mmCIF file of C-alpha atoms in Angstrom:
data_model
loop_
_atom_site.group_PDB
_atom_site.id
_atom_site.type_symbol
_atom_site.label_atom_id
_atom_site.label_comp_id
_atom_site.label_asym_id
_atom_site.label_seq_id
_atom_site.Cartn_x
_atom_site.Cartn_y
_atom_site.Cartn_z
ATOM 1 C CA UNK A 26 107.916 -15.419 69.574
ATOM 2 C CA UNK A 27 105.239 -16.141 72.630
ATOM 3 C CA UNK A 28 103.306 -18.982 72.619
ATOM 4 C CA UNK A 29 99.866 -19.019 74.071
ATOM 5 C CA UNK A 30 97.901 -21.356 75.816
ATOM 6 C CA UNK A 31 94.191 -21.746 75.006
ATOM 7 C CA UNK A 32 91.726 -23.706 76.715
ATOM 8 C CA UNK A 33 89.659 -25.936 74.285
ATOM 9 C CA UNK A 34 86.667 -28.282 75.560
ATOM 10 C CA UNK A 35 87.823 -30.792 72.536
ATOM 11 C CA UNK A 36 91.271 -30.781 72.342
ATOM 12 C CA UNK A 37 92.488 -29.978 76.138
ATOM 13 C CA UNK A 38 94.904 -26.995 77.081
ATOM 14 C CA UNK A 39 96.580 -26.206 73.098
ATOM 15 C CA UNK A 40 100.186 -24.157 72.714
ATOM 16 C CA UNK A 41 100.031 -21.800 69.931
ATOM 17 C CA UNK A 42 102.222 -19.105 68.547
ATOM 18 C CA UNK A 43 100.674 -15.539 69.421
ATOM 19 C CA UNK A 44 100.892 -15.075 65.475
ATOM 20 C CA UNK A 45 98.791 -17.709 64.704
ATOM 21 C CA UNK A 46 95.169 -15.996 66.521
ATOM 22 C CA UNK A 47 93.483 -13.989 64.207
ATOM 23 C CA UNK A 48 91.094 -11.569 65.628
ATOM 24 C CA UNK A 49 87.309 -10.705 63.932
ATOM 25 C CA UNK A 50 86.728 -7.339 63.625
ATOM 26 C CA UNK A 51 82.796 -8.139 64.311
ATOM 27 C CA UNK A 52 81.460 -11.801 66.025
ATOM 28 C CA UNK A 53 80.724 -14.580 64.085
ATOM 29 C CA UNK A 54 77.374 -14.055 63.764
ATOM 30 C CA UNK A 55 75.166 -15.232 67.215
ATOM 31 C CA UNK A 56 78.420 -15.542 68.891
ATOM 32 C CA UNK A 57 79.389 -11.687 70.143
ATOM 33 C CA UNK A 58 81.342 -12.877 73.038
ATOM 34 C CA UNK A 59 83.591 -14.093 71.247
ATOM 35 C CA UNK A 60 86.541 -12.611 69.150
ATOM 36 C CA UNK A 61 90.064 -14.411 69.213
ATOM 37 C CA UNK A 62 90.460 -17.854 66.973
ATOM 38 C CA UNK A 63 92.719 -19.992 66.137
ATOM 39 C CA UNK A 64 92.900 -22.233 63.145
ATOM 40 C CA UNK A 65 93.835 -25.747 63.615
ATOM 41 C CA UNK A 66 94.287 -28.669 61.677
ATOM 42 C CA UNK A 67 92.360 -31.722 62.426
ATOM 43 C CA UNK A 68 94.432 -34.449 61.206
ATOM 44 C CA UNK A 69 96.917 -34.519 58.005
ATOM 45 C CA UNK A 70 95.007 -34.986 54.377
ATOM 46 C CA UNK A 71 91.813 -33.461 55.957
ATOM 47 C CA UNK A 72 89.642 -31.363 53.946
ATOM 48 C CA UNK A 73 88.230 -30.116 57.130
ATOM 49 C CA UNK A 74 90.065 -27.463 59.928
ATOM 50 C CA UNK A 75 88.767 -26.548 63.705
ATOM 51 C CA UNK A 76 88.173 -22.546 64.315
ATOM 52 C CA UNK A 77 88.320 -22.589 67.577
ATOM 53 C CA UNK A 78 87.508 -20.012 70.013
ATOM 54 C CA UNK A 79 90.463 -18.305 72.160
ATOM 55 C CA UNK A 80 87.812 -17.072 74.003
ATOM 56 C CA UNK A 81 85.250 -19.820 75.219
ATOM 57 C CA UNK A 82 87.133 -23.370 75.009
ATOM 58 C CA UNK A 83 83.566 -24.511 74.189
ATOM 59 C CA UNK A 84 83.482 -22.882 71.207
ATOM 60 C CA UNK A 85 84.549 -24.188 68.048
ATOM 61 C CA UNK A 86 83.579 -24.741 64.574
ATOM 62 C CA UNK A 87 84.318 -26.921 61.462
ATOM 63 C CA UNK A 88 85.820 -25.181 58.559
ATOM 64 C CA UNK A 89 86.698 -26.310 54.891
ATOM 65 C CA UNK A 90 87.899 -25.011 51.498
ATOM 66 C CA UNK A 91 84.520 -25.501 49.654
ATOM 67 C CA UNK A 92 87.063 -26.221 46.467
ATOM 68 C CA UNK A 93 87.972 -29.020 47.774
ATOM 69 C CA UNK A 94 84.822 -30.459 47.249
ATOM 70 C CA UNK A 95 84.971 -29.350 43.354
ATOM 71 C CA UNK A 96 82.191 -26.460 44.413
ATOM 72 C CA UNK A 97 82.929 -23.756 42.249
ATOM 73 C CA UNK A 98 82.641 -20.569 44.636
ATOM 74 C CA UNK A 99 83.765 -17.522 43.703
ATOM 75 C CA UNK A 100 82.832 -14.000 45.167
ATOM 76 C CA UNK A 101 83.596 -10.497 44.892
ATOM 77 C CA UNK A 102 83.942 -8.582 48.131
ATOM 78 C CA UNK A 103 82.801 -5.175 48.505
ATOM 79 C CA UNK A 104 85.291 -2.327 48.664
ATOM 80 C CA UNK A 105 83.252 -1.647 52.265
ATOM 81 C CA UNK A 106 83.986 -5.179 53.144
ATOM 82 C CA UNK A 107 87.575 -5.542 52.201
ATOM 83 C CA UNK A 108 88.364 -1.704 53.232
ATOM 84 C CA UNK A 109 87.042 -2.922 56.749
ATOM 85 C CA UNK A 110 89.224 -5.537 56.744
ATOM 86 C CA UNK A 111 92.381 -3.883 55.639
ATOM 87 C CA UNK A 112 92.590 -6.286 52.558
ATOM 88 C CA UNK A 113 94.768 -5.169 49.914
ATOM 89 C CA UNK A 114 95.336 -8.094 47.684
ATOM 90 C CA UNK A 115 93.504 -10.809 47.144
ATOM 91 C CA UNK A 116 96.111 -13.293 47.856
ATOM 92 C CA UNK A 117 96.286 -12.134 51.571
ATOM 93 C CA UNK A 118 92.831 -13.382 52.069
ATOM 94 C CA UNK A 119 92.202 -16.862 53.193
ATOM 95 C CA UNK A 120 88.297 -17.879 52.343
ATOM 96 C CA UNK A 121 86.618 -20.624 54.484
ATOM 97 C CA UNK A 122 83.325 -21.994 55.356
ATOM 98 C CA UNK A 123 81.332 -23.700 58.282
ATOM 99 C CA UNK A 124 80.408 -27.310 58.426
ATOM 100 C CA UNK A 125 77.748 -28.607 59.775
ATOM 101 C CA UNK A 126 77.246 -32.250 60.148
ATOM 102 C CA UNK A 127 74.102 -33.839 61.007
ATOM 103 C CA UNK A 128 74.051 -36.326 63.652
ATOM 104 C CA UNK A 129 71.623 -38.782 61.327
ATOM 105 C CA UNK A 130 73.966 -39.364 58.818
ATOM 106 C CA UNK A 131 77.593 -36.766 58.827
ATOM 107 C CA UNK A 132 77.965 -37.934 55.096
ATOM 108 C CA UNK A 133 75.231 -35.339 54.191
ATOM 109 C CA UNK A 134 77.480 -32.674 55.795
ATOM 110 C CA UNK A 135 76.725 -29.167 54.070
ATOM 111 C CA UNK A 136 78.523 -25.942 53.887
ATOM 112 C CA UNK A 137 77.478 -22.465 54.504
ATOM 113 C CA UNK A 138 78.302 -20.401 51.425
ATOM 114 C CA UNK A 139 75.934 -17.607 51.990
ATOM 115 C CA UNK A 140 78.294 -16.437 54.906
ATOM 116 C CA UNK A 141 81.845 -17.450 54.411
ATOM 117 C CA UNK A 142 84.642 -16.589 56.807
ATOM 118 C CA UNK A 143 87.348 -14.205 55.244
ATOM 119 C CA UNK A 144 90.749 -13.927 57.187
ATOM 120 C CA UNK A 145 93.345 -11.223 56.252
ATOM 121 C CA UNK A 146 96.376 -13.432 56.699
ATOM 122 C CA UNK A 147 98.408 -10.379 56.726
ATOM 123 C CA UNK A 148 96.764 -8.636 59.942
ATOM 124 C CA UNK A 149 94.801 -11.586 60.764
ATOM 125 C CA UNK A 150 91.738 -9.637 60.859
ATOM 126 C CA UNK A 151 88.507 -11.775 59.927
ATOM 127 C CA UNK A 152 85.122 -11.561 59.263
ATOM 128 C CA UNK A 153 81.738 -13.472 58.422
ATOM 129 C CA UNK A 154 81.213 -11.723 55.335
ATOM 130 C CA UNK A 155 77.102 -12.246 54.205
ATOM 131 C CA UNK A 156 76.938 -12.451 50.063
ATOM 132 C CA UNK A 157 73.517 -10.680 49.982
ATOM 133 C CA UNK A 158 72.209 -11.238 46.312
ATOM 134 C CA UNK A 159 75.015 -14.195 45.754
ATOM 135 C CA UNK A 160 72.706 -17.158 45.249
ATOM 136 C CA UNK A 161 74.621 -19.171 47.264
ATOM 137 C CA UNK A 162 72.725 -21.159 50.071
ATOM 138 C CA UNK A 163 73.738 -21.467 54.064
ATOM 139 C CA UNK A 164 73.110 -25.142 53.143
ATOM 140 C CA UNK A 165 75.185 -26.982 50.206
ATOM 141 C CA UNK A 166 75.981 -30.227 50.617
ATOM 142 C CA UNK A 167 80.164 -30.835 50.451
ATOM 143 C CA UNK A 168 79.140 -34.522 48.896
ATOM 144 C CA UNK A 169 75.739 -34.321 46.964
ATOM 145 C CA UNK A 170 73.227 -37.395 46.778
ATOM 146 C CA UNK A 171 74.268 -38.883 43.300
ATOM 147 C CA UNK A 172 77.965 -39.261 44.568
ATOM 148 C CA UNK A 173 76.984 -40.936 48.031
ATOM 149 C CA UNK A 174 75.010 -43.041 45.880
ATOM 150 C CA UNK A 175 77.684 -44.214 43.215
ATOM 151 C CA UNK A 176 79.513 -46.270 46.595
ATOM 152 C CA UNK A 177 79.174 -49.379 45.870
ATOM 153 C CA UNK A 178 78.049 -51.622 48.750
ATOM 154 C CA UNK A 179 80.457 -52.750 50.497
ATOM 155 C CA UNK A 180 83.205 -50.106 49.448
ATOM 156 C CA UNK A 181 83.981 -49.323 52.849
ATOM 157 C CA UNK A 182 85.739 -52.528 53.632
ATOM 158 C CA UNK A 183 88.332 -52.400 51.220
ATOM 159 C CA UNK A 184 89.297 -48.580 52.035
ATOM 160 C CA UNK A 185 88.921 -48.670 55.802
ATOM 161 C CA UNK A 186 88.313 -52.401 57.279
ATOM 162 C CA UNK A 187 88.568 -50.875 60.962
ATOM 163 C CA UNK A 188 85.867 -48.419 60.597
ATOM 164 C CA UNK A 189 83.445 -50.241 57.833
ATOM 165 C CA UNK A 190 80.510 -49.899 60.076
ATOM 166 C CA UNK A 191 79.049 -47.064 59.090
ATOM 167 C CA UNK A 192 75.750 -47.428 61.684
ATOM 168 C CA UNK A 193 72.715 -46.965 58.900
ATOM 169 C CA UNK B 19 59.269 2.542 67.971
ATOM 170 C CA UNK B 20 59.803 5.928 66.316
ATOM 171 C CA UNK B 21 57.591 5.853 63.096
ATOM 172 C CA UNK B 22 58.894 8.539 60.366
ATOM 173 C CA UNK B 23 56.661 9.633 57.201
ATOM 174 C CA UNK B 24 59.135 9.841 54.308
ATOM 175 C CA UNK B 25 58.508 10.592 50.529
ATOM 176 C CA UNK B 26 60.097 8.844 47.669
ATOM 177 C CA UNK B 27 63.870 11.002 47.649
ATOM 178 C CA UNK B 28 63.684 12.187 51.419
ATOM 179 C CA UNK B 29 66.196 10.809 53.726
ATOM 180 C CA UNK B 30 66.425 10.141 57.448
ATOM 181 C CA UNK B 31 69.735 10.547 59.671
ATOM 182 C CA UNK B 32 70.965 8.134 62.050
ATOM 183 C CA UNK B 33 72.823 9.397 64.924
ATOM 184 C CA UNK B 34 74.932 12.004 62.530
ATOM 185 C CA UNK B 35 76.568 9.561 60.206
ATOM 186 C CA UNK B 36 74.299 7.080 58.528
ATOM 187 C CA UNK B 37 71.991 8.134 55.737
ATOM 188 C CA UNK B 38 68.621 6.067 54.812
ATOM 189 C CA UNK B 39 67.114 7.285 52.003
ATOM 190 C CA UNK B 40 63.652 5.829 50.270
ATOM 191 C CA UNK B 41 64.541 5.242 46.352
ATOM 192 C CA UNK B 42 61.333 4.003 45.642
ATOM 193 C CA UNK B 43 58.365 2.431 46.225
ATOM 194 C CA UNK B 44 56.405 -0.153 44.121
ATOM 195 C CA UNK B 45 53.155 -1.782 45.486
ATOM 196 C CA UNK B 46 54.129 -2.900 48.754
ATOM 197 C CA UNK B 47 57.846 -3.037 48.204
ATOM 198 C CA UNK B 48 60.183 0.000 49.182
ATOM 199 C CA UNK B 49 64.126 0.267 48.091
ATOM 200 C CA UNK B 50 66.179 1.886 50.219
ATOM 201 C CA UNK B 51 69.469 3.407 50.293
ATOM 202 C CA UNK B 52 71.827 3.367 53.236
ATOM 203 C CA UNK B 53 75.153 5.371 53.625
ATOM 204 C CA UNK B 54 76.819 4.241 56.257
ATOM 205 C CA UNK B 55 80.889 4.128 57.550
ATOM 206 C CA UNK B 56 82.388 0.820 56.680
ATOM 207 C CA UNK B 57 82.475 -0.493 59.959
ATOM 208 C CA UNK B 58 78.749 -0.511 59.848
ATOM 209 C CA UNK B 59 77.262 -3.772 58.758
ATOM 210 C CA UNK B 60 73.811 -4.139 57.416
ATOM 211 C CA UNK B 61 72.188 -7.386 56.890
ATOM 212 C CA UNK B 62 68.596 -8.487 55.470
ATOM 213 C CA UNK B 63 67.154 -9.309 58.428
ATOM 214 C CA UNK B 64 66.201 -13.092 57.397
ATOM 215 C CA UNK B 65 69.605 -13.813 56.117
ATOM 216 C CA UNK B 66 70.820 -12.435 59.607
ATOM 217 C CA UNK B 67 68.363 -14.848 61.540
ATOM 218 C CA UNK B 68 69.399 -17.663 58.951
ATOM 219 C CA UNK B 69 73.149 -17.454 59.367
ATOM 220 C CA UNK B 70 72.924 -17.108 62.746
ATOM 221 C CA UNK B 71 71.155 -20.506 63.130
ATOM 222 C CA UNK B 72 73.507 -22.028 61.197
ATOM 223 C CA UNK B 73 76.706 -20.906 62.923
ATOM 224 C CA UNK B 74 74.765 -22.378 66.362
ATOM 225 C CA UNK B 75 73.897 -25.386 65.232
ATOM 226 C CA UNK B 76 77.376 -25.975 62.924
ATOM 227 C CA UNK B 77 78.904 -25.519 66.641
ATOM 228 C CA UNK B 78 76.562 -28.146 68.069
ATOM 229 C CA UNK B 79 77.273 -30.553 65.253
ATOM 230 C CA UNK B 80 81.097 -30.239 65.682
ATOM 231 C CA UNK B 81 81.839 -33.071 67.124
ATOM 232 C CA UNK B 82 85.561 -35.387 66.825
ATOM 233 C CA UNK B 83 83.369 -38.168 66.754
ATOM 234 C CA UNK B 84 80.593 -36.789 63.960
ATOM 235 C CA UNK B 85 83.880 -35.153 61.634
ATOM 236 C CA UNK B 86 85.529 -38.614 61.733
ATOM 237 C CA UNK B 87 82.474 -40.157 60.333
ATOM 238 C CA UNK B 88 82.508 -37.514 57.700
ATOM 239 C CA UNK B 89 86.016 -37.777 56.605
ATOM 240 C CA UNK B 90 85.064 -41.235 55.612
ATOM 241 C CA UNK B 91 82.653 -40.496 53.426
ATOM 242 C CA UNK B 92 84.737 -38.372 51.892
ATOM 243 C CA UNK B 93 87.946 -40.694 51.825
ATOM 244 C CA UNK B 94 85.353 -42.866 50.488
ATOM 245 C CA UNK B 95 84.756 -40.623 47.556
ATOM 246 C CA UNK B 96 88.286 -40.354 47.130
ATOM 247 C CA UNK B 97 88.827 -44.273 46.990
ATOM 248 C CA UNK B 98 86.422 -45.036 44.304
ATOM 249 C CA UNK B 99 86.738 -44.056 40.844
ATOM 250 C CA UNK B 100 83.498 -42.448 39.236
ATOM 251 C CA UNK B 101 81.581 -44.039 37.295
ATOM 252 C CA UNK B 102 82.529 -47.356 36.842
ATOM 253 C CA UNK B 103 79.938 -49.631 37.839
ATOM 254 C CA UNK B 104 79.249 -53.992 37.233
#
């Protein structure tokens, strides 16, 4: 089994198996020249992965698992969409979504549901699949207001006294 | 631009393989029908433009630094139970 090294601008020269890039059959939208990623973890009990581009070490994105965040999503893909990606059974597909987090205050991080990523994890094809007609927005937040608000003041110090400032 | 006259039913061909055809019109709206192989993707064009500005801007605002702060939060979430206030 090779192992492959890809240059990444945040995490440095990374070793991964060959197996492990998956390849999109069309670019992430805005981002043609680029079409080899690899999935990595951030850190151990994060909801939140790094695609990361094989292809421009700049180039990376946050992922999640929007149920992780109790979102119910749930979406049908077209028999276009999963013909194109050679997906036979649902439980070869692995469904994730971009972050984004805004500078101002990363707690209000949303999600992009409209345009999820779809991976065949058998042929490692992938996809940004757009849910035309879905309802579902580019832009839902992963924690809404009313829970940020239910912290308690203060809360931060007894979970995490080293990193309590949380710079207003 | 090439500008076409169609009626309500005709079609127009695209380079051999993908079929547009006008279903109907209604005031200034027009549905259309496209045939088109599978490897041929076909977006609304303002959901296009919109997704596209997220992806860029998702890549701007991944950042160690900026995901760290948002894993608190969340770990915060996790810590305390809901709902139970005084």
């Amino acid at each position: 089994m090779a192992n492959k090294i890809i240059q990444t601008a945040r995490f440095g020269e990374v070793s991964v198996d060959e197996d492990r890039i998956i390849n999109f059959i069309e670019p992430i939208l805005g981002f043609s020249d680029s079409a080899r990623y690899v999935i990595l973890d951030h850190a151990e009990d994060s909801p939140f992965k790094w695609l990361q581009s094989a292809d421009d070490p700049e180039l990376a994105f946050v992922v999640t698992n929007p149920k992780l965040f109790d979102i119910d999503y749930e979406f049908t893909l077209s028999d276009e969409t999963a013909e194109h990606l050679a997906l036979h059974s649902a439980d070869d597909a692995l469904v994730m979504t971009i972050v984004n987090i805004p500078q101002e205050d990363p707690s209000k991080m949303t999600t992009n549901l409209l345009g999820p990523i779809v991976v065949n994890q058998a042929s490692r094809k992938a996809l940004q699949v757009v849910l035309h007609d879905s309802g579902y927005s580019t832009k839902t937040r992963l924690i809404p207001d009313e829970v940020l608000q239910q912290q308690p003041k203060g809360a931060s110090s007894v979970s995490s006294p080293a990193s309590a400032d949380k710079g207003e | 631009m090439l500008v076409l006259t169609r009626k309500t039913g005709q079609k127009i061909i695209i380079a051999n393989e993908i079929e547009v055809t006008i279903l109907e019109t209604k005031g200034d709206s027009v549905k259309i029908g496209i045939e088109a192989p599978k490897q041929i993707t076909i977006y609304r064009e303002e959901i296009f433009e919109e997704i596209k500005k997220s992806n860029r801007l998702a890549t701007q605002d991944a950042e160690t630094a900026r995901l760290n702060k948002a894993i608190e939060a969340v770990n915060l979430i996790k810590t305390s139970p809901p709902a139970k206030e005084g």
